[in-house]
Coordinates of C-alpha atoms in Angstrom, one line a residue:
M15 CA 244.7 -36.8 201.4
A16 CA 245.8 -39.5 203.8
G17 CA 246.7 -42.9 202.4
L18 CA 247.2 -41.7 198.8
G19 CA 250.7 -43.2 198.9
L20 CA 248.9 -46.5 198.3
L21 CA 248.0 -45.4 194.8
L22 CA 251.3 -46.6 193.5
A23 CA 251.2 -49.9 195.5
C24 CA 249.3 -51.4 192.5
S25 CA 248.0 -54.9 192.7
R26 CA 248.0 -57.0 189.5
P27 CA 245.3 -59.5 188.6
P28 CA 246.2 -62.8 187.0
A29 CA 246.8 -62.3 183.3
P30 CA 247.1 -65.5 181.2
A31 CA 247.8 -65.1 177.5
P32 CA 244.8 -63.7 175.7
N33 CA 242.4 -66.6 174.9
F34 CA 240.7 -66.7 171.5
V35 CA 237.0 -67.4 171.7
D36 CA 234.9 -68.5 168.8
P37 CA 232.0 -66.1 168.1
D38 CA 228.5 -67.5 168.4
P39 CA 226.5 -68.2 165.3
G40 CA 225.1 -64.9 164.0
E41 CA 227.9 -62.7 165.4
R42 CA 229.0 -61.7 161.9
H43 CA 230.4 -58.3 163.0
L44 CA 232.9 -60.0 165.4
R45 CA 236.1 -61.8 164.4
D46 CA 239.0 -63.1 166.4
I47 CA 237.4 -62.5 169.8
R48 CA 240.0 -62.5 172.5
Q49 CA 239.4 -62.8 176.3
L50 CA 241.6 -60.3 178.1
T51 CA 240.7 -60.9 181.8
F52 CA 240.2 -64.1 183.8
G53 CA 238.2 -64.3 187.0
G54 CA 236.4 -61.8 189.2
N55 CA 234.1 -59.2 187.8
N56 CA 235.6 -56.9 185.1
A57 CA 233.5 -54.3 183.2
E58 CA 233.3 -50.9 181.5
A59 CA 236.6 -51.2 179.6
Y60 CA 237.3 -48.0 177.5
F61 CA 240.2 -47.3 175.1
S62 CA 242.9 -44.7 175.5
P63 CA 243.0 -42.2 172.6
D64 CA 245.8 -44.0 170.9
G65 CA 243.9 -47.3 171.1
E66 CA 246.8 -49.1 172.9
W67 CA 245.4 -49.2 176.5
L68 CA 242.2 -50.0 178.3
I69 CA 240.9 -48.7 181.6
F70 CA 238.3 -50.9 183.4
Q71 CA 236.8 -51.6 186.7
R72 CA 237.6 -54.8 188.5
Q73 CA 236.2 -56.7 191.5
E74 CA 238.8 -59.3 192.5
S75 CA 236.1 -61.8 193.6
T76 CA 232.4 -62.1 192.6
E77 CA 231.6 -62.5 196.3
T78 CA 233.6 -59.9 198.1
G79 CA 235.4 -56.6 197.6
C80 CA 234.6 -53.5 195.7
D81 CA 235.3 -52.4 192.1
Q82 CA 238.6 -50.6 191.6
Q83 CA 240.1 -49.0 188.5
Y84 CA 242.7 -50.9 186.5
V85 CA 244.6 -50.3 183.2
M86 CA 246.0 -52.9 180.8
K87 CA 247.3 -53.0 177.3
V88 CA 244.9 -54.1 174.6
D89 CA 246.5 -57.5 174.4
G90 CA 245.6 -58.1 178.1
T91 CA 249.2 -57.7 179.4
G92 CA 250.4 -55.1 182.0
A93 CA 247.2 -55.0 184.0
H94 CA 247.6 -53.1 187.3
R95 CA 245.4 -51.1 189.7
V96 CA 245.5 -47.3 189.4
S97 CA 242.9 -46.4 192.1
N98 CA 243.8 -46.4 195.8
G99 CA 241.9 -49.6 196.8
F100 CA 239.4 -47.8 199.1
G101 CA 235.7 -47.5 198.8
R102 CA 234.1 -48.3 195.4
T103 CA 235.1 -46.8 192.1
T104 CA 233.3 -46.6 188.7
C105 CA 233.4 -45.3 185.2
G106 CA 237.1 -44.8 184.3
Y107 CA 238.0 -42.9 181.2
F108 CA 241.3 -41.7 179.5
Y109 CA 241.9 -38.2 178.3
D110 CA 244.7 -35.7 177.6
G111 CA 246.2 -38.0 175.0
G112 CA 246.1 -40.9 177.5
R113 CA 248.2 -39.0 180.0
R114 CA 245.4 -38.7 182.5
I115 CA 242.4 -40.7 183.7
L116 CA 239.0 -39.8 185.1
Y117 CA 236.9 -41.9 187.5
S118 CA 234.5 -41.7 190.4
S119 CA 235.0 -43.0 193.9
T120 CA 233.3 -43.2 197.3
F121 CA 236.6 -43.4 199.3
E122 CA 236.5 -39.9 200.8
H123 CA 233.0 -40.5 202.2
S124 CA 233.9 -44.0 203.4
R125 CA 236.9 -46.3 202.9
E126 CA 234.7 -49.3 203.3
C127 CA 232.7 -50.9 200.6
P128 CA 229.2 -49.3 200.4
T129 CA 226.4 -51.4 201.9
P130 CA 224.5 -53.3 199.1
P131 CA 221.0 -52.0 198.4
D132 CA 217.9 -53.5 200.0
R133 CA 216.7 -56.1 197.4
S134 CA 213.4 -56.4 199.1
Q135 CA 212.4 -53.5 196.9
G136 CA 213.3 -55.4 193.7
Y137 CA 216.2 -54.8 191.5
V138 CA 217.5 -51.3 192.3
W139 CA 220.7 -49.4 191.7
P140 CA 222.3 -47.4 194.6
L141 CA 223.1 -43.8 194.1
G142 CA 226.2 -43.8 196.4
R143 CA 228.2 -40.8 197.5
F144 CA 230.6 -40.7 194.5
E145 CA 232.9 -37.9 193.7
I146 CA 234.7 -37.5 190.4
Y147 CA 238.5 -37.5 190.4
T148 CA 241.3 -37.0 187.9
A149 CA 244.8 -38.6 188.0
K150 CA 247.8 -39.3 185.9
A151 CA 247.5 -42.6 184.0
D152 CA 249.6 -44.4 186.7
G153 CA 247.2 -43.3 189.4
S154 CA 249.4 -40.5 190.9
D155 CA 248.5 -36.8 191.2
L156 CA 245.0 -37.5 192.3
R157 CA 242.7 -34.5 192.2
R158 CA 239.1 -34.1 193.2
L159 CA 236.8 -32.4 190.7
T160 CA 233.4 -32.5 192.5
T161 CA 232.7 -31.6 196.2
N162 CA 229.2 -32.4 197.5
D163 CA 227.2 -35.1 199.1
A164 CA 225.5 -36.1 195.9
Y165 CA 226.0 -38.9 193.4
D166 CA 228.6 -37.6 190.9
A167 CA 229.6 -40.4 188.5
E168 CA 229.2 -42.0 185.0
A169 CA 231.7 -39.4 183.6
T170 CA 233.2 -39.5 180.1
V171 CA 235.2 -37.0 178.1
S172 CA 234.6 -35.2 174.8
P173 CA 236.8 -36.2 171.8
D174 CA 238.7 -32.9 172.1
G175 CA 239.4 -33.6 175.8
K176 CA 237.9 -30.3 176.9
R177 CA 234.5 -31.2 178.4
V178 CA 233.3 -33.9 180.8
V179 CA 229.7 -35.2 180.7
F180 CA 228.5 -36.8 184.0
T181 CA 225.4 -37.8 186.0
S182 CA 224.6 -36.1 189.3
T183 CA 221.9 -35.8 191.9
R184 CA 223.2 -32.3 193.0
D185 CA 219.9 -30.6 192.1
G186 CA 217.6 -33.3 193.6
D187 CA 217.0 -35.3 190.5
I188 CA 219.2 -37.6 188.4
E189 CA 220.4 -35.4 185.6
L190 CA 223.2 -35.0 183.1
Y191 CA 225.8 -32.1 183.4
T192 CA 228.9 -31.1 181.6
M193 CA 231.9 -29.3 183.0
N194 CA 235.5 -28.4 182.0
V195 CA 238.1 -31.1 182.7
D196 CA 239.3 -29.0 185.7
G197 CA 235.8 -29.1 187.2
S198 CA 234.8 -25.5 186.3
D199 CA 231.9 -24.2 184.3
V200 CA 229.3 -26.8 185.3
R201 CA 226.3 -26.8 183.1
R202 CA 223.1 -28.8 183.5
V203 CA 222.1 -30.6 180.3
T204 CA 218.8 -32.4 181.1
R205 CA 215.8 -31.2 183.0
R206 CA 213.1 -33.8 182.7
V207 CA 212.1 -35.7 185.9
G208 CA 213.6 -39.2 185.8
Y209 CA 216.9 -40.9 185.5
D210 CA 219.4 -39.7 182.9
G211 CA 222.8 -41.4 182.8
G212 CA 225.6 -43.2 181.1
A213 CA 226.3 -40.5 178.5
F214 CA 228.9 -40.4 175.7
F215 CA 229.9 -37.8 173.2
S216 CA 229.6 -38.4 169.4
P217 CA 232.8 -38.8 167.4
D218 CA 232.7 -35.1 166.4
G219 CA 231.7 -34.0 170.0
G220 CA 228.5 -32.3 168.8
M221 CA 226.0 -34.8 170.3
L222 CA 225.4 -36.9 173.4
V223 CA 223.8 -40.3 173.7
W224 CA 222.5 -41.6 177.0
R225 CA 220.1 -43.9 178.8
A226 CA 217.0 -42.6 180.4
M227 CA 214.0 -43.7 182.4
Y228 CA 211.2 -41.2 182.7
P229 CA 208.1 -42.0 184.8
E230 CA 205.0 -42.4 182.6
T231 CA 202.2 -42.8 185.2
A232 CA 201.4 -41.4 188.6
A233 CA 202.4 -44.8 190.1
D234 CA 205.7 -44.7 188.2
S235 CA 206.4 -41.2 189.5
A236 CA 205.6 -42.1 193.1
D237 CA 207.9 -45.2 193.0
Y238 CA 210.7 -43.2 191.3
L239 CA 210.5 -40.3 193.9
R240 CA 210.2 -42.7 196.8
L241 CA 213.3 -44.6 195.7
L242 CA 215.2 -41.4 194.9
E243 CA 214.7 -40.2 198.6
Q244 CA 216.5 -43.5 199.5
R245 CA 219.3 -42.8 197.0
L246 CA 218.1 -45.6 194.8
V247 CA 216.8 -46.0 191.2
R248 CA 215.0 -48.9 189.5
P249 CA 216.5 -49.4 186.0
S250 CA 214.1 -52.0 184.7
R251 CA 213.0 -49.9 181.7
L252 CA 215.6 -47.7 180.0
E253 CA 215.5 -46.2 176.6
L254 CA 218.2 -44.4 174.6
W255 CA 218.1 -40.6 173.9
V256 CA 220.3 -38.3 171.9
A257 CA 220.6 -34.5 172.0
R258 CA 223.1 -31.8 171.0
A259 CA 226.0 -31.5 173.4
D260 CA 224.4 -28.6 175.2
G261 CA 221.2 -30.7 175.8
S262 CA 219.1 -28.9 173.1
E263 CA 216.9 -30.8 170.6
P264 CA 216.6 -34.0 172.7
R265 CA 214.9 -36.9 171.1
Q266 CA 214.2 -40.5 171.9
V267 CA 215.9 -43.2 169.8
T268 CA 214.7 -46.6 171.1
R269 CA 211.2 -47.7 172.1
L270 CA 211.9 -51.3 173.1
G271 CA 210.2 -51.4 176.5
A272 CA 213.3 -53.1 178.0
A273 CA 216.5 -52.2 179.9
S274 CA 218.6 -50.7 177.1
F275 CA 221.8 -49.1 178.4
A276 CA 225.6 -48.6 177.7
P277 CA 225.1 -46.7 174.4
Y278 CA 228.2 -45.7 172.4
F279 CA 228.3 -44.1 169.0
H280 CA 229.5 -46.0 166.0
P281 CA 232.5 -44.4 164.4
D282 CA 230.3 -43.2 161.5
G283 CA 228.3 -41.0 164.0
Q284 CA 225.0 -42.2 162.5
R285 CA 224.5 -45.4 164.6
I286 CA 224.6 -46.4 168.2
I287 CA 225.8 -49.7 169.7
F288 CA 224.2 -50.6 173.0
A289 CA 223.1 -53.5 175.4
S290 CA 219.6 -54.6 175.9
N291 CA 217.5 -57.4 177.2
Q292 CA 214.9 -57.0 174.5
P293 CA 212.8 -58.9 173.4
N294 CA 212.3 -60.3 176.9
P295 CA 212.5 -57.4 179.5
R296 CA 212.4 -60.0 182.3
S297 CA 215.5 -61.8 181.0
R298 CA 219.0 -61.4 182.5
N299 CA 220.5 -62.1 179.1
F300 CA 221.7 -58.9 177.5
D301 CA 223.0 -58.7 174.0
L302 CA 224.6 -55.9 171.9
Y303 CA 222.6 -54.2 169.2
L304 CA 223.1 -51.5 166.6
V305 CA 220.5 -48.9 165.8
N306 CA 220.3 -45.8 163.6
L307 CA 219.9 -42.4 165.3
D308 CA 216.3 -42.3 164.2
G309 CA 215.5 -45.6 165.9
S310 CA 215.4 -47.6 162.6
G311 CA 217.6 -50.5 161.5
L312 CA 217.8 -52.3 164.8
E313 CA 220.4 -55.1 164.4
R314 CA 221.5 -57.7 166.9
V315 CA 225.3 -57.9 167.2
T316 CA 225.8 -60.7 169.8
T317 CA 223.9 -63.9 170.1
S318 CA 225.5 -65.5 173.1
P319 CA 223.1 -66.8 175.8
E320 CA 225.3 -65.0 178.3
F321 CA 225.4 -61.3 179.4
D322 CA 227.1 -59.0 176.8
A323 CA 227.3 -55.3 177.5
F324 CA 229.5 -52.1 177.8
P325 CA 230.7 -51.9 174.2
M326 CA 233.2 -49.3 172.9
F327 CA 234.8 -49.0 169.5
S328 CA 238.5 -48.4 169.3
P329 CA 239.5 -44.9 168.0
D330 CA 240.2 -46.2 164.6
G331 CA 236.9 -48.1 164.5
K332 CA 238.6 -51.5 163.8
R333 CA 238.0 -53.1 167.2
L334 CA 235.3 -53.5 169.7
V335 CA 235.8 -54.1 173.4
F336 CA 232.9 -55.3 175.6
A337 CA 232.2 -57.2 178.9
S338 CA 230.6 -60.6 178.9
N339 CA 229.8 -63.7 181.0
R340 CA 230.8 -66.0 178.1
S341 CA 233.6 -68.5 178.8
A342 CA 233.4 -67.8 182.6
A343 CA 235.3 -70.2 184.8
K344 CA 232.7 -69.7 187.6
P345 CA 229.0 -68.7 187.3
G346 CA 228.6 -64.9 187.5
E347 CA 232.1 -64.0 186.5
T348 CA 232.3 -61.1 184.0
N349 CA 235.4 -60.6 181.8
I350 CA 236.7 -58.2 179.2
F351 CA 236.8 -59.2 175.5
I352 CA 238.1 -57.5 172.4
A353 CA 237.3 -58.4 168.8
D354 CA 238.0 -57.2 165.3
W355 CA 235.0 -55.3 163.9
V356 CA 233.7 -56.6 160.6
E357 CA 231.5 -54.0 158.9

């Protein structure tokens, strides 16, 4: 692949010493919140298996440029880019004991930033021409795992490092699939018409949790299919679902009538932490919540008036990393925060 030598010409974002931020009133589960990134848009930070590193996506400016993949130590030091700087990337994830990373990119379809979606149709997400790649943790040895003109993204890895779950439009709808970490043995997991995405495995690898939007009326279906033809999806109402890792026994967890997304299993395997704009589905303020697998016991985790999302527990369950607009130097900036988890 031409230009892959740029993989090792890694840029480094500014990295002041981690800044302690006071939790908001009511954030009783969070202690010693530390800000790890400063400026731009930073999101979807996920731990390495040893809990010592984070991989995340970063847009250097809130106005220009495309998300690229970075890694940094959990104290915010050593941040550097590990993707090649072309196209747009998303959804980085460590596996193989932290020796390799997984992420999606559009760079082989176009090295330019993808054109933003037409907002005249309301708030919609583009389903760009992403392919899934694997690389060493320093960005070298880049290998392509998917080869089609579909949307292949939102990939995460099972705790044993053997299977990848991802979202794809390869069969005409937006479904979940699993495959081996070398790209072989692709199996379709979901089959219901609608959007299925953002899946994670449970701590024991036996279950999946994901966000879903299934049309409920004829008008909903028509809107969904019309947007799908344009490679778009409208994520205004998302609920959480769980199933066995092979897709059997699917069941709905939340019924909040809002945009609930970014689910991740609590270390006990019996609860899910996620982001939602309930109780006001029209609000842009998202907070973190906990919920039991049967949908009971809904508990608010963050109370900041700013956006909080993309939570992940550390492998030992002692820390929580998340993305937030709190303490932003400029309106619209999103940064990575880490906190000690208080059970």
